[in-house]
Amino acid sequence: DAGITQSPRHKVTETGTPVTLRCHQTENHRYMYWYRQDPGHGLRLIHYSYGVKDTDKGEVSDGYSVSRSKTEDFLLTLESATSSQTSVYFCAISEYRKETQYFGPGTRLLVL
Amino acid sequence: GQQLNQSPQSMFIQEGEDVSMNCTSSSIFNTWLWYKQDPGEGPVLLIALYKAGELTSNGRLTAQFGITRKDSFLNISASIPSDVGIYFCAGRDQGGSEKLVFGKGTKLTVNP
């Protein structure tokens, strides 16, 4: 298994509160990704990073921000959580110029 | 955004039967990937395909990169109960993006 951990694994929060999810890798891969997974939509890309301090938006980036200050950590922040952001969030990693992505175990987020 | 058409959406089969599922795209892809996701877990990479016509096996699983480069197939032979899960296809188009496009998944149920 690729060395990817996500924390927390489960979180319940209230609408309007800030939430930060962490992805940590031990593989030294250059690329890191945040996805959300919802019934009927499959996996949708939120943001991704192609290096330290280098990030870009995915298809569902509104309401989310990311930061990557170290190769091994990629943080996803919901500045003011909404009920529509209730979802399962997955982090993934890939090597430079390699198409294969490896996924973390996921974070289940419930926004009340 | 760009999407893959994955079919069937679900399958109910008897243990020992063979299974076939496929993904199609409206554009040409350079890479096709197949993942399996167990309940409460992240997707796990099963097979990666990089060339048109390529046929690759991983145990009882066989996947093919379509000649047109717009489709891919996954076959599972002699299914067993642990094959239960959701199978996702993913691909990278020829535009060179680092981003993958995902199908919505095929949910497989195997009756003992």
PDB file of N, CA and C in Angstrom, chain B residues 5-106:
ATOM      1  N   ASN B   5     -18.242   7.301 -19.599  1.00  0.00           N
ATOM      2  CA  ASN B   5     -19.458   6.519 -19.467  1.00  0.00           C
ATOM      3  C   ASN B   5     -19.073   5.097 -19.084  1.00  0.00           C
ATOM      4  N   GLN B   6     -19.437   4.705 -17.887  1.00  0.00           N
ATOM      5  CA  GLN B   6     -19.091   3.379 -17.404  1.00  0.00           C
ATOM      6  C   GLN B   6     -20.355   2.548 -17.299  1.00  0.00           C
ATOM      7  N   SER B   7     -20.282   1.318 -17.792  1.00  0.00           N
ATOM      8  CA  SER B   7     -21.457   0.441 -17.725  1.00  0.00           C
ATOM      9  C   SER B   7     -21.036  -1.002 -17.487  1.00  0.00           C
ATOM     10  N   PRO B   8     -21.933  -1.776 -16.857  1.00  0.00           N
ATOM     11  CA  PRO B   8     -23.207  -1.345 -16.309  1.00  0.00           C
ATOM     12  C   PRO B   8     -23.013  -0.605 -14.995  1.00  0.00           C
ATOM     13  N   GLN B   9     -24.071   0.003 -14.486  1.00  0.00           N
ATOM     14  CA  GLN B   9     -23.981   0.697 -13.203  1.00  0.00           C
ATOM     15  C   GLN B   9     -23.882  -0.291 -12.062  1.00  0.00           C
ATOM     16  N   SER B  10     -24.567  -1.445 -12.211  1.00  0.00           N
ATOM     17  CA  SER B  10     -24.516  -2.475 -11.179  1.00  0.00           C
ATOM     18  C   SER B  10     -24.677  -3.842 -11.813  1.00  0.00           C
ATOM     19  N   MET B  11     -24.169  -4.842 -11.113  1.00  0.00           N
ATOM     20  CA  MET B  11     -24.247  -6.222 -11.578  1.00  0.00           C
ATOM     21  C   MET B  11     -24.477  -7.134 -10.378  1.00  0.00           C
ATOM     22  N   PHE B  12     -25.356  -8.100 -10.576  1.00  0.00           N
ATOM     23  CA  PHE B  12     -25.614  -9.113  -9.560  1.00  0.00           C
ATOM     24  C   PHE B  12     -25.308 -10.461 -10.201  1.00  0.00           C
ATOM     25  N   ILE B  13     -24.314 -11.154  -9.691  1.00  0.00           N
ATOM     26  CA  ILE B  13     -23.909 -12.400 -10.326  1.00  0.00           C
ATOM     27  C   ILE B  13     -23.754 -13.492  -9.289  1.00  0.00           C
ATOM     28  N   GLN B  14     -23.667 -14.722  -9.776  1.00  0.00           N
ATOM     29  CA  GLN B  14     -23.418 -15.869  -8.913  1.00  0.00           C
ATOM     30  C   GLN B  14     -21.911 -16.139  -8.854  1.00  0.00           C
ATOM     31  N   GLU B  15     -21.475 -16.602  -7.710  1.00  0.00           N
ATOM     32  CA  GLU B  15     -20.074 -16.979  -7.555  1.00  0.00           C
ATOM     33  C   GLU B  15     -19.680 -17.936  -8.670  1.00  0.00           C
ATOM     34  N   GLY B  16     -18.511 -17.717  -9.234  1.00  0.00           N
ATOM     35  CA  GLY B  16     -18.016 -18.572 -10.303  1.00  0.00           C
ATOM     36  C   GLY B  16     -18.255 -18.017 -11.695  1.00  0.00           C
ATOM     37  N   GLU B  17     -19.171 -17.053 -11.806  1.00  0.00           N
ATOM     38  CA  GLU B  17     -19.440 -16.472 -13.121  1.00  0.00           C
ATOM     39  C   GLU B  17     -18.344 -15.480 -13.512  1.00  0.00           C
ATOM     40  N   ASP B  18     -18.256 -15.241 -14.806  1.00  0.00           N
ATOM     41  CA  ASP B  18     -17.355 -14.219 -15.322  1.00  0.00           C
ATOM     42  C   ASP B  18     -18.099 -12.894 -15.413  1.00  0.00           C
ATOM     43  N   VAL B  19     -17.328 -11.804 -15.289  1.00  0.00           N
ATOM     44  CA  VAL B  19     -17.902 -10.456 -15.279  1.00  0.00           C
ATOM     45  C   VAL B  19     -17.196  -9.604 -16.327  1.00  0.00           C
ATOM     46  N   SER B  20     -17.946  -8.740 -16.978  1.00  0.00           N
ATOM     47  CA  SER B  20     -17.349  -7.809 -17.920  1.00  0.00           C
ATOM     48  C   SER B  20     -17.969  -6.433 -17.749  1.00  0.00           C
ATOM     49  N   MET B  21     -17.139  -5.412 -17.729  1.00  0.00           N
ATOM     50  CA  MET B  21     -17.612  -4.033 -17.644  1.00  0.00           C
ATOM     51  C   MET B  21     -16.754  -3.173 -18.555  1.00  0.00           C
ATOM     52  N   ASN B  22     -17.288  -1.999 -18.911  1.00  0.00           N
ATOM     53  CA  ASN B  22     -16.510  -1.181 -19.833  1.00  0.00           C
ATOM     54  C   ASN B  22     -16.692   0.301 -19.588  1.00  0.00           C
ATOM     55  N   CYS B  23     -15.800   1.064 -20.162  1.00  0.00           N
ATOM     56  CA  CYS B  23     -15.833   2.522 -20.088  1.00  0.00           C
ATOM     57  C   CYS B  23     -15.607   3.096 -21.474  1.00  0.00           C
ATOM     58  N   THR B  24     -16.347   4.150 -21.789  1.00  0.00           N
ATOM     59  CA  THR B  24     -16.155   4.814 -23.066  1.00  0.00           C
ATOM     60  C   THR B  24     -15.994   6.305 -22.852  1.00  0.00           C
ATOM     61  N   SER B  25     -15.263   6.910 -23.774  1.00  0.00           N
ATOM     62  CA  SER B  25     -15.006   8.337 -23.715  1.00  0.00           C
ATOM     63  C   SER B  25     -15.308   8.969 -25.058  1.00  0.00           C
ATOM     64  N   SER B  26     -15.616  10.239 -25.054  1.00  0.00           N
ATOM     65  CA  SER B  26     -15.850  10.945 -26.312  1.00  0.00           C
ATOM     66  C   SER B  26     -14.543  11.464 -26.912  1.00  0.00           C
ATOM     67  N   SER B  27     -13.462  11.390 -26.144  1.00  0.00           N
ATOM     68  CA  SER B  27     -12.176  11.860 -26.646  1.00  0.00           C
ATOM     69  C   SER B  27     -11.134  10.757 -26.499  1.00  0.00           C
ATOM     70  N   ILE B  28     -10.007  10.967 -27.141  1.00  0.00           N
ATOM     71  CA  ILE B  28      -8.933   9.975 -27.130  1.00  0.00           C
ATOM     72  C   ILE B  28      -8.160  10.047 -25.822  1.00  0.00           C
ATOM     73  N   PHE B  29      -7.910   8.895 -25.225  1.00  0.00           N
ATOM     74  CA  PHE B  29      -7.164   8.826 -23.981  1.00  0.00           C
ATOM     75  C   PHE B  29      -5.795   8.185 -24.195  1.00  0.00           C
ATOM     76  N   ASN B  30      -4.823   8.626 -23.426  1.00  0.00           N
ATOM     77  CA  ASN B  30      -3.480   8.041 -23.457  1.00  0.00           C
ATOM     78  C   ASN B  30      -3.282   6.972 -22.403  1.00  0.00           C
ATOM     79  N   THR B  31      -4.107   7.008 -21.379  1.00  0.00           N
ATOM     80  CA  THR B  31      -3.965   6.085 -20.254  1.00  0.00           C
ATOM     81  C   THR B  31      -5.336   5.673 -19.772  1.00  0.00           C
ATOM     82  N   TRP B  32      -5.458   4.388 -19.448  1.00  0.00           N
ATOM     83  CA  TRP B  32      -6.669   3.892 -18.797  1.00  0.00           C
ATOM     84  C   TRP B  32      -6.253   3.182 -17.516  1.00  0.00           C
ATOM     85  N   LEU B  33      -7.018   3.459 -16.458  1.00  0.00           N
ATOM     86  CA  LEU B  33      -6.754   2.825 -15.170  1.00  0.00           C
ATOM     87  C   LEU B  33      -8.042   2.191 -14.660  1.00  0.00           C
ATOM     88  N   TRP B  34      -7.888   1.094 -13.931  1.00  0.00           N
ATOM     89  CA  TRP B  34      -9.038   0.453 -13.284  1.00  0.00           C
ATOM     90  C   TRP B  34      -8.755   0.345 -11.795  1.00  0.00           C
ATOM     91  N   TYR B  35      -9.746   0.791 -10.995  1.00  0.00           N
ATOM     92  CA  TYR B  35      -9.645   0.774  -9.547  1.00  0.00           C
ATOM     93  C   TYR B  35     -10.798  -0.041  -8.969  1.00  0.00           C
ATOM     94  N   LYS B  36     -10.558  -0.565  -7.755  1.00  0.00           N
ATOM     95  CA  LYS B  36     -11.622  -1.195  -6.997  1.00  0.00           C
ATOM     96  C   LYS B  36     -11.721  -0.501  -5.641  1.00  0.00           C
ATOM     97  N   GLN B  37     -12.973  -0.266  -5.210  1.00  0.00           N
ATOM     98  CA  GLN B  37     -13.190   0.370  -3.916  1.00  0.00           C
ATOM     99  C   GLN B  37     -14.076  -0.511  -3.052  1.00  0.00           C
ATOM    100  N   ASP B  38     -13.559  -0.874  -1.883  1.00  0.00           N
ATOM    101  CA  ASP B  38     -14.343  -1.602  -0.889  1.00  0.00           C
ATOM    102  C   ASP B  38     -15.063  -0.595   0.000  1.00  0.00           C
ATOM    103  N   PRO B  39     -16.166  -0.985   0.612  1.00  0.00           N
ATOM    104  CA  PRO B  39     -16.914  -0.050   1.473  1.00  0.00           C
ATOM    105  C   PRO B  39     -16.030   0.553   2.557  1.00  0.00           C
ATOM    106  N   GLY B  40     -16.087   1.882   2.685  1.00  0.00           N
ATOM    107  CA  GLY B  40     -15.335   2.571   3.724  1.00  0.00           C
ATOM    108  C   GLY B  40     -13.854   2.718   3.457  1.00  0.00           C
ATOM    109  N   GLU B  41     -13.420   2.359   2.256  1.00  0.00           N
ATOM    110  CA  GLU B  41     -12.003   2.434   1.919  1.00  0.00           C
ATOM    111  C   GLU B  41     -11.786   3.332   0.702  1.00  0.00           C
ATOM    112  N   GLY B  42     -10.521   3.636   0.446  1.00  0.00           N
ATOM    113  CA  GLY B  42     -10.195   4.385  -0.754  1.00  0.00           C
ATOM    114  C   GLY B  42     -10.033   3.448  -1.943  1.00  0.00           C
ATOM    115  N   PRO B  43     -10.147   3.983  -3.170  1.00  0.00           N
ATOM    116  CA  PRO B  43      -9.942   3.156  -4.358  1.00  0.00           C
ATOM    117  C   PRO B  43      -8.525   2.585  -4.393  1.00  0.00           C
ATOM    118  N   VAL B  44      -8.427   1.352  -4.856  1.00  0.00           N
ATOM    119  CA  VAL B  44      -7.138   0.665  -4.979  1.00  0.00           C
ATOM    120  C   VAL B  44      -6.893   0.358  -6.439  1.00  0.00           C
ATOM    121  N   LEU B  45      -5.726   0.696  -6.922  1.00  0.00           N
ATOM    122  CA  LEU B  45      -5.400   0.485  -8.333  1.00  0.00           C
ATOM    123  C   LEU B  45      -5.282  -1.006  -8.629  1.00  0.00           C
ATOM    124  N   LEU B  46      -5.983  -1.438  -9.691  1.00  0.00           N
ATOM    125  CA  LEU B  46      -5.936  -2.833 -10.111  1.00  0.00           C
ATOM    126  C   LEU B  46      -5.011  -3.026 -11.308  1.00  0.00           C
ATOM    127  N   ILE B  47      -5.277  -2.223 -12.350  1.00  0.00           N
ATOM    128  CA  ILE B  47      -4.556  -2.392 -13.613  1.00  0.00           C
ATOM    129  C   ILE B  47      -4.378  -1.026 -14.252  1.00  0.00           C
ATOM    130  N   ALA B  48      -3.212  -0.815 -14.874  1.00  0.00           N
ATOM    131  CA  ALA B  48      -2.936   0.402 -15.630  1.00  0.00           C
ATOM    132  C   ALA B  48      -2.602   0.021 -17.069  1.00  0.00           C
ATOM    133  N   LEU B  49      -3.137   0.762 -18.030  1.00  0.00           N
ATOM    134  CA  LEU B  49      -2.948   0.498 -19.457  1.00  0.00           C
ATOM    135  C   LEU B  49      -2.426   1.757 -20.126  1.00  0.00           C
ATOM    136  N   TYR B  50      -1.410   1.599 -21.002  1.00  0.00           N
ATOM    137  CA  TYR B  50      -0.748   2.768 -21.556  1.00  0.00           C
ATOM    138  C   TYR B  50      -0.712   2.805 -23.089  1.00  0.00           C
ATOM    139  N   LYS B  51      -1.066   1.686 -23.740  1.00  0.00           N
ATOM    140  CA  LYS B  51      -0.986   1.636 -25.201  1.00  0.00           C
ATOM    141  C   LYS B  51      -2.258   1.068 -25.785  1.00  0.00           C
ATOM    142  N   ALA B  52      -2.683   1.620 -26.922  1.00  0.00           N
ATOM    143  CA  ALA B  52      -3.852   1.113 -27.614  1.00  0.00           C
ATOM    144  C   ALA B  52      -3.665  -0.362 -27.946  1.00  0.00           C
ATOM    145  N   GLY B  53      -4.702  -1.154 -27.656  1.00  0.00           N
ATOM    146  CA  GLY B  53      -4.637  -2.583 -27.911  1.00  0.00           C
ATOM    147  C   GLY B  53      -4.014  -3.386 -26.784  1.00  0.00           C
ATOM    148  N   GLU B  54      -3.429  -2.721 -25.812  1.00  0.00           N
ATOM    149  CA  GLU B  54      -2.752  -3.422 -24.711  1.00  0.00           C
ATOM    150  C   GLU B  54      -3.745  -4.254 -23.924  1.00  0.00           C
ATOM    151  N   LEU B  55      -3.322  -5.470 -23.602  1.00  0.00           N
ATOM    152  CA  LEU B  55      -4.114  -6.397 -22.801  1.00  0.00           C
ATOM    153  C   LEU B  55      -3.268  -6.775 -21.604  1.00  0.00           C
ATOM    154  N   THR B  56      -3.759  -6.487 -20.399  1.00  0.00           N
ATOM    155  CA  THR B  56      -2.975  -6.732 -19.189  1.00  0.00           C
ATOM    156  C   THR B  56      -3.794  -7.505 -18.177  1.00  0.00           C
ATOM    157  N   SER B  57      -3.156  -8.459 -17.522  1.00  0.00           N
ATOM    158  CA  SER B  57      -3.836  -9.277 -16.521  1.00  0.00           C
ATOM    159  C   SER B  57      -3.224  -9.068 -15.145  1.00  0.00           C
ATOM    160  N   ASN B  58      -4.086  -9.247 -14.150  1.00  0.00           N
ATOM    161  CA  ASN B  58      -3.668  -9.206 -12.752  1.00  0.00           C
ATOM    162  C   ASN B  58      -4.479 -10.287 -12.051  1.00  0.00           C
ATOM    163  N   GLY B  59      -3.924 -11.486 -11.994  1.00  0.00           N
ATOM    164  CA  GLY B  59      -4.671 -12.615 -11.446  1.00  0.00           C
ATOM    165  C   GLY B  59      -5.866 -12.946 -12.315  1.00  0.00           C
ATOM    166  N   ARG B  60      -7.057 -12.934 -11.722  1.00  0.00           N
ATOM    167  CA  ARG B  60      -8.282 -13.241 -12.472  1.00  0.00           C
ATOM    168  C   ARG B  60      -8.827 -12.031 -13.232  1.00  0.00           C
ATOM    169  N   LEU B  61      -8.168 -10.905 -13.111  1.00  0.00           N
ATOM    170  CA  LEU B  61      -8.614  -9.693 -13.776  1.00  0.00           C
ATOM    171  C   LEU B  61      -7.825  -9.476 -15.062  1.00  0.00           C
ATOM    172  N   THR B  62      -8.541  -9.070 -16.102  1.00  0.00           N
ATOM    173  CA  THR B  62      -7.914  -8.736 -17.375  1.00  0.00           C
ATOM    174  C   THR B  62      -8.536  -7.446 -17.881  1.00  0.00           C
ATOM    175  N   ALA B  63      -7.696  -6.524 -18.316  1.00  0.00           N
ATOM    176  CA  ALA B  63      -8.198  -5.264 -18.845  1.00  0.00           C
ATOM    177  C   ALA B  63      -7.573  -4.996 -20.197  1.00  0.00           C
ATOM    178  N   GLN B  64      -8.312  -4.300 -21.038  1.00  0.00           N
ATOM    179  CA  GLN B  64      -7.818  -3.982 -22.374  1.00  0.00           C
ATOM    180  C   GLN B  64      -8.007  -2.504 -22.682  1.00  0.00           C
ATOM    181  N   PHE B  65      -7.024  -1.949 -23.344  1.00  0.00           N
ATOM    182  CA  PHE B  65      -7.046  -0.576 -23.846  1.00  0.00           C
ATOM    183  C   PHE B  65      -7.583  -0.664 -25.273  1.00  0.00           C
ATOM    184  N   GLY B  66      -8.738  -0.081 -25.522  1.00  0.00           N
ATOM    185  CA  GLY B  66      -9.381  -0.208 -26.822  1.00  0.00           C
ATOM    186  C   GLY B  66      -8.561   0.357 -27.968  1.00  0.00           C
ATOM    187  N   ILE B  67      -8.711  -0.248 -29.130  1.00  0.00           N
ATOM    188  CA  ILE B  67      -7.965   0.158 -30.330  1.00  0.00           C
ATOM    189  C   ILE B  67      -8.256   1.606 -30.712  1.00  0.00           C
ATOM    190  N   THR B  68      -9.487   2.034 -30.522  1.00  0.00           N
ATOM    191  CA  THR B  68      -9.850   3.408 -30.879  1.00  0.00           C
ATOM    192  C   THR B  68      -9.298   4.415 -29.880  1.00  0.00           C
ATOM    193  N   ARG B  69      -8.795   3.945 -28.743  1.00  0.00           N
ATOM    194  CA  ARG B  69      -8.284   4.761 -27.624  1.00  0.00           C
ATOM    195  C   ARG B  69      -9.402   5.530 -26.933  1.00  0.00           C
ATOM    196  N   LYS B  70     -10.646   5.143 -27.211  1.00  0.00           N
ATOM    197  CA  LYS B  70     -11.772   5.801 -26.573  1.00  0.00           C
ATOM    198  C   LYS B  70     -12.536   4.862 -25.642  1.00  0.00           C
ATOM    199  N   ASP B  71     -12.005   3.669 -25.420  1.00  0.00           N
ATOM    200  CA  ASP B  71     -12.688   2.762 -24.519  1.00  0.00           C
ATOM    201  C   ASP B  71     -11.725   1.777 -23.875  1.00  0.00           C
ATOM    202  N   SER B  72     -12.232   1.159 -22.803  1.00  0.00           N
ATOM    203  CA  SER B  72     -11.461   0.155 -22.090  1.00  0.00           C
ATOM    204  C   SER B  72     -12.431  -0.838 -21.464  1.00  0.00           C
ATOM    205  N   PHE B  73     -11.947  -2.067 -21.288  1.00  0.00           N
ATOM    206  CA  PHE B  73     -12.773  -3.138 -20.758  1.00  0.00           C
ATOM    207  C   PHE B  73     -12.064  -3.808 -19.588  1.00  0.00           C
ATOM    208  N   LEU B  74     -12.857  -4.240 -18.615  1.00  0.00           N
ATOM    209  CA  LEU B  74     -12.324  -5.017 -17.501  1.00  0.00           C
ATOM    210  C   LEU B  74     -13.128  -6.295 -17.390  1.00  0.00           C
ATOM    211  N   ASN B  75     -12.441  -7.412 -17.356  1.00  0.00           N
ATOM    212  CA  ASN B  75     -13.087  -8.704 -17.175  1.00  0.00           C
ATOM    213  C   ASN B  75     -12.577  -9.350 -15.891  1.00  0.00           C
ATOM    214  N   ILE B  76     -13.492  -9.981 -15.172  1.00  0.00           N
ATOM    215  CA  ILE B  76     -13.146 -10.757 -13.985  1.00  0.00           C
ATOM    216  C   ILE B  76     -13.605 -12.182 -14.240  1.00  0.00           C
ATOM    217  N   SER B  77     -12.700 -13.108 -14.133  1.00  0.00           N
ATOM    218  CA  SER B  77     -13.076 -14.504 -14.382  1.00  0.00           C
ATOM    219  C   SER B  77     -13.309 -15.229 -13.059  1.00  0.00           C
ATOM    220  N   ALA B  78     -14.240 -16.190 -13.111  1.00  0.00           N
ATOM    221  CA  ALA B  78     -14.516 -17.058 -11.953  1.00  0.00           C
ATOM    222  C   ALA B  78     -14.662 -16.251 -10.677  1.00  0.00           C
ATOM    223  N   SER B  79     -15.665 -15.378 -10.633  1.00  0.00           N
ATOM    224  CA  SER B  79     -15.828 -14.446  -9.521  1.00  0.00           C
ATOM    225  C   SER B  79     -15.964 -15.181  -8.179  1.00  0.00           C
ATOM    226  N   ILE B  80     -15.481 -14.499  -7.136  1.00  0.00           N
ATOM    227  CA  ILE B  80     -15.560 -15.004  -5.773  1.00  0.00           C
ATOM    228  C   ILE B  80     -16.177 -13.921  -4.900  1.00  0.00           C
ATOM    229  N   PRO B  81     -16.655 -14.253  -3.713  1.00  0.00           N
ATOM    230  CA  PRO B  81     -17.342 -13.250  -2.879  1.00  0.00           C
ATOM    231  C   PRO B  81     -16.519 -12.000  -2.599  1.00  0.00           C
ATOM    232  N   SER B  82     -15.213 -12.116  -2.474  1.00  0.00           N
ATOM    233  CA  SER B  82     -14.389 -10.934  -2.170  1.00  0.00           C
ATOM    234  C   SER B  82     -14.242  -9.986  -3.358  1.00  0.00           C
ATOM    235  N   ASP B  83     -14.773 -10.352  -4.496  1.00  0.00           N
ATOM    236  CA  ASP B  83     -14.778  -9.435  -5.647  1.00  0.00           C
ATOM    237  C   ASP B  83     -15.829  -8.334  -5.480  1.00  0.00           C
ATOM    238  N   VAL B  84     -16.682  -8.481  -4.501  1.00  0.00           N
ATOM    239  CA  VAL B  84     -17.716  -7.477  -4.243  1.00  0.00           C
ATOM    240  C   VAL B  84     -17.082  -6.111  -4.021  1.00  0.00           C
ATOM    241  N   GLY B  85     -17.673  -5.094  -4.623  1.00  0.00           N
ATOM    242  CA  GLY B  85     -17.175  -3.729  -4.443  1.00  0.00           C
ATOM    243  C   GLY B  85     -17.592  -2.875  -5.612  1.00  0.00           C
ATOM    244  N   ILE B  86     -17.024  -1.691  -5.675  1.00  0.00           N
ATOM    245  CA  ILE B  86     -17.305  -0.785  -6.785  1.00  0.00           C
ATOM    246  C   ILE B  86     -16.035  -0.666  -7.621  1.00  0.00           C
ATOM    247  N   TYR B  87     -16.181  -0.864  -8.901  1.00  0.00           N
ATOM    248  CA  TYR B  87     -15.055  -0.790  -9.837  1.00  0.00           C
ATOM    249  C   TYR B  87     -15.147   0.510 -10.623  1.00  0.00           C
ATOM    250  N   PHE B  88     -14.051   1.248 -10.621  1.00  0.00           N
ATOM    251  CA  PHE B  88     -14.006   2.527 -11.334  1.00  0.00           C
ATOM    252  C   PHE B  88     -12.986   2.460 -12.469  1.00  0.00           C
ATOM    253  N   CYS B  89     -13.363   3.057 -13.580  1.00  0.00           N
ATOM    254  CA  CYS B  89     -12.371   3.303 -14.614  1.00  0.00           C
ATOM    255  C   CYS B  89     -11.927   4.756 -14.490  1.00  0.00           C
ATOM    256  N   ALA B  90     -10.737   5.026 -14.957  1.00  0.00           N
ATOM    257  CA  ALA B  90     -10.219   6.388 -14.971  1.00  0.00           C
ATOM    258  C   ALA B  90      -9.294   6.510 -16.162  1.00  0.00           C
ATOM    259  N   GLY B  91      -9.185   7.713 -16.678  1.00  0.00           N
ATOM    260  CA  GLY B  91      -8.326   7.887 -17.832  1.00  0.00           C
ATOM    261  C   GLY B  91      -7.721   9.269 -17.892  1.00  0.00           C
ATOM    262  N   ARG B  92      -6.664   9.361 -18.655  1.00  0.00           N
ATOM    263  CA  ARG B  92      -6.022  10.650 -18.890  1.00  0.00           C
ATOM    264  C   ARG B  92      -6.036  10.918 -20.392  1.00  0.00           C
ATOM    265  N   ASP B  93      -6.555  12.091 -20.758  1.00  0.00           N
ATOM    266  CA  ASP B  93      -6.679  12.350 -22.187  1.00  0.00           C
ATOM    267  C   ASP B  93      -5.349  12.790 -22.788  1.00  0.00           C
ATOM    268  N   GLN B  94      -5.330  12.923 -24.095  1.00  0.00           N
ATOM    269  CA  GLN B  94      -4.074  13.182 -24.797  1.00  0.00           C
ATOM    270  C   GLN B  94      -3.631  14.631 -24.666  1.00  0.00           C
ATOM    271  N   GLY B  95      -4.403  15.443 -23.959  1.00  0.00           N
ATOM    272  CA  GLY B  95      -4.024  16.839 -23.787  1.00  0.00           C
ATOM    273  C   GLY B  95      -2.843  17.046 -22.863  1.00  0.00           C
ATOM    274  N   GLY B  96      -2.421  16.003 -22.176  1.00  0.00           N
ATOM    275  CA  GLY B  96      -1.247  16.117 -21.320  1.00  0.00           C
ATOM    276  C   GLY B  96      -1.532  16.595 -19.920  1.00  0.00           C
ATOM    277  N   SER B  97      -2.801  16.756 -19.566  1.00  0.00           N
ATOM    278  CA  SER B  97      -3.129  17.187 -18.219  1.00  0.00           C
ATOM    279  C   SER B  97      -2.704  16.138 -17.199  1.00  0.00           C
ATOM    280  N   GLU B  98      -2.374  16.603 -16.003  1.00  0.00           N
ATOM    281  CA  GLU B  98      -2.050  15.675 -14.923  1.00  0.00           C
ATOM    282  C   GLU B  98      -3.308  15.132 -14.261  1.00  0.00           C
ATOM    283  N   LYS B  99      -4.452  15.608 -14.698  1.00  0.00           N
ATOM    284  CA  LYS B  99      -5.691  15.226 -14.051  1.00  0.00           C
ATOM    285  C   LYS B  99      -6.304  13.996 -14.710  1.00  0.00           C
ATOM    286  N   LEU B 100      -6.919  13.169 -13.866  1.00  0.00           N
ATOM    287  CA  LEU B 100      -7.638  12.004 -14.356  1.00  0.00           C
ATOM    288  C   LEU B 100      -9.127  12.314 -14.447  1.00  0.00           C
ATOM    289  N   VAL B 101      -9.792  11.606 -15.354  1.00  0.00           N
ATOM    290  CA  VAL B 101     -11.242  11.640 -15.459  1.00  0.00           C
ATOM    291  C   VAL B 101     -11.747  10.283 -14.976  1.00  0.00           C
ATOM    292  N   PHE B 102     -12.789  10.280 -14.163  1.00  0.00           N
ATOM    293  CA  PHE B 102     -13.283   9.044 -13.571  1.00  0.00           C
ATOM    294  C   PHE B 102     -14.674   8.691 -14.085  1.00  0.00           C
ATOM    295  N   GLY B 103     -14.918   7.382 -14.242  1.00  0.00           N
ATOM    296  CA  GLY B 103     -16.268   6.910 -14.443  1.00  0.00           C
ATOM    297  C   GLY B 103     -17.000   6.903 -13.111  1.00  0.00           C
ATOM    298  N   LYS B 104     -18.317   6.674 -13.161  1.00  0.00           N
ATOM    299  CA  LYS B 104     -19.115   6.707 -11.941  1.00  0.00           C
ATOM    300  C   LYS B 104     -19.162   5.370 -11.222  1.00  0.00           C
ATOM    301  N   GLY B 105     -18.556   4.359 -11.822  1.00  0.00           N
ATOM    302  CA  GLY B 105     -18.422   3.098 -11.107  1.00  0.00           C
ATOM    303  C   GLY B 105     -19.423   2.038 -11.496  1.00  0.00           C
ATOM    304  N   THR B 106     -19.011   0.792 -11.344  1.00  0.00           N
ATOM    305  CA  THR B 106     -19.876  -0.374 -11.499  1.00  0.00           C
ATOM    306  C   THR B 106     -19.894  -1.100 -10.158  1.00  0.00           C
TER     307      THR B 106
END
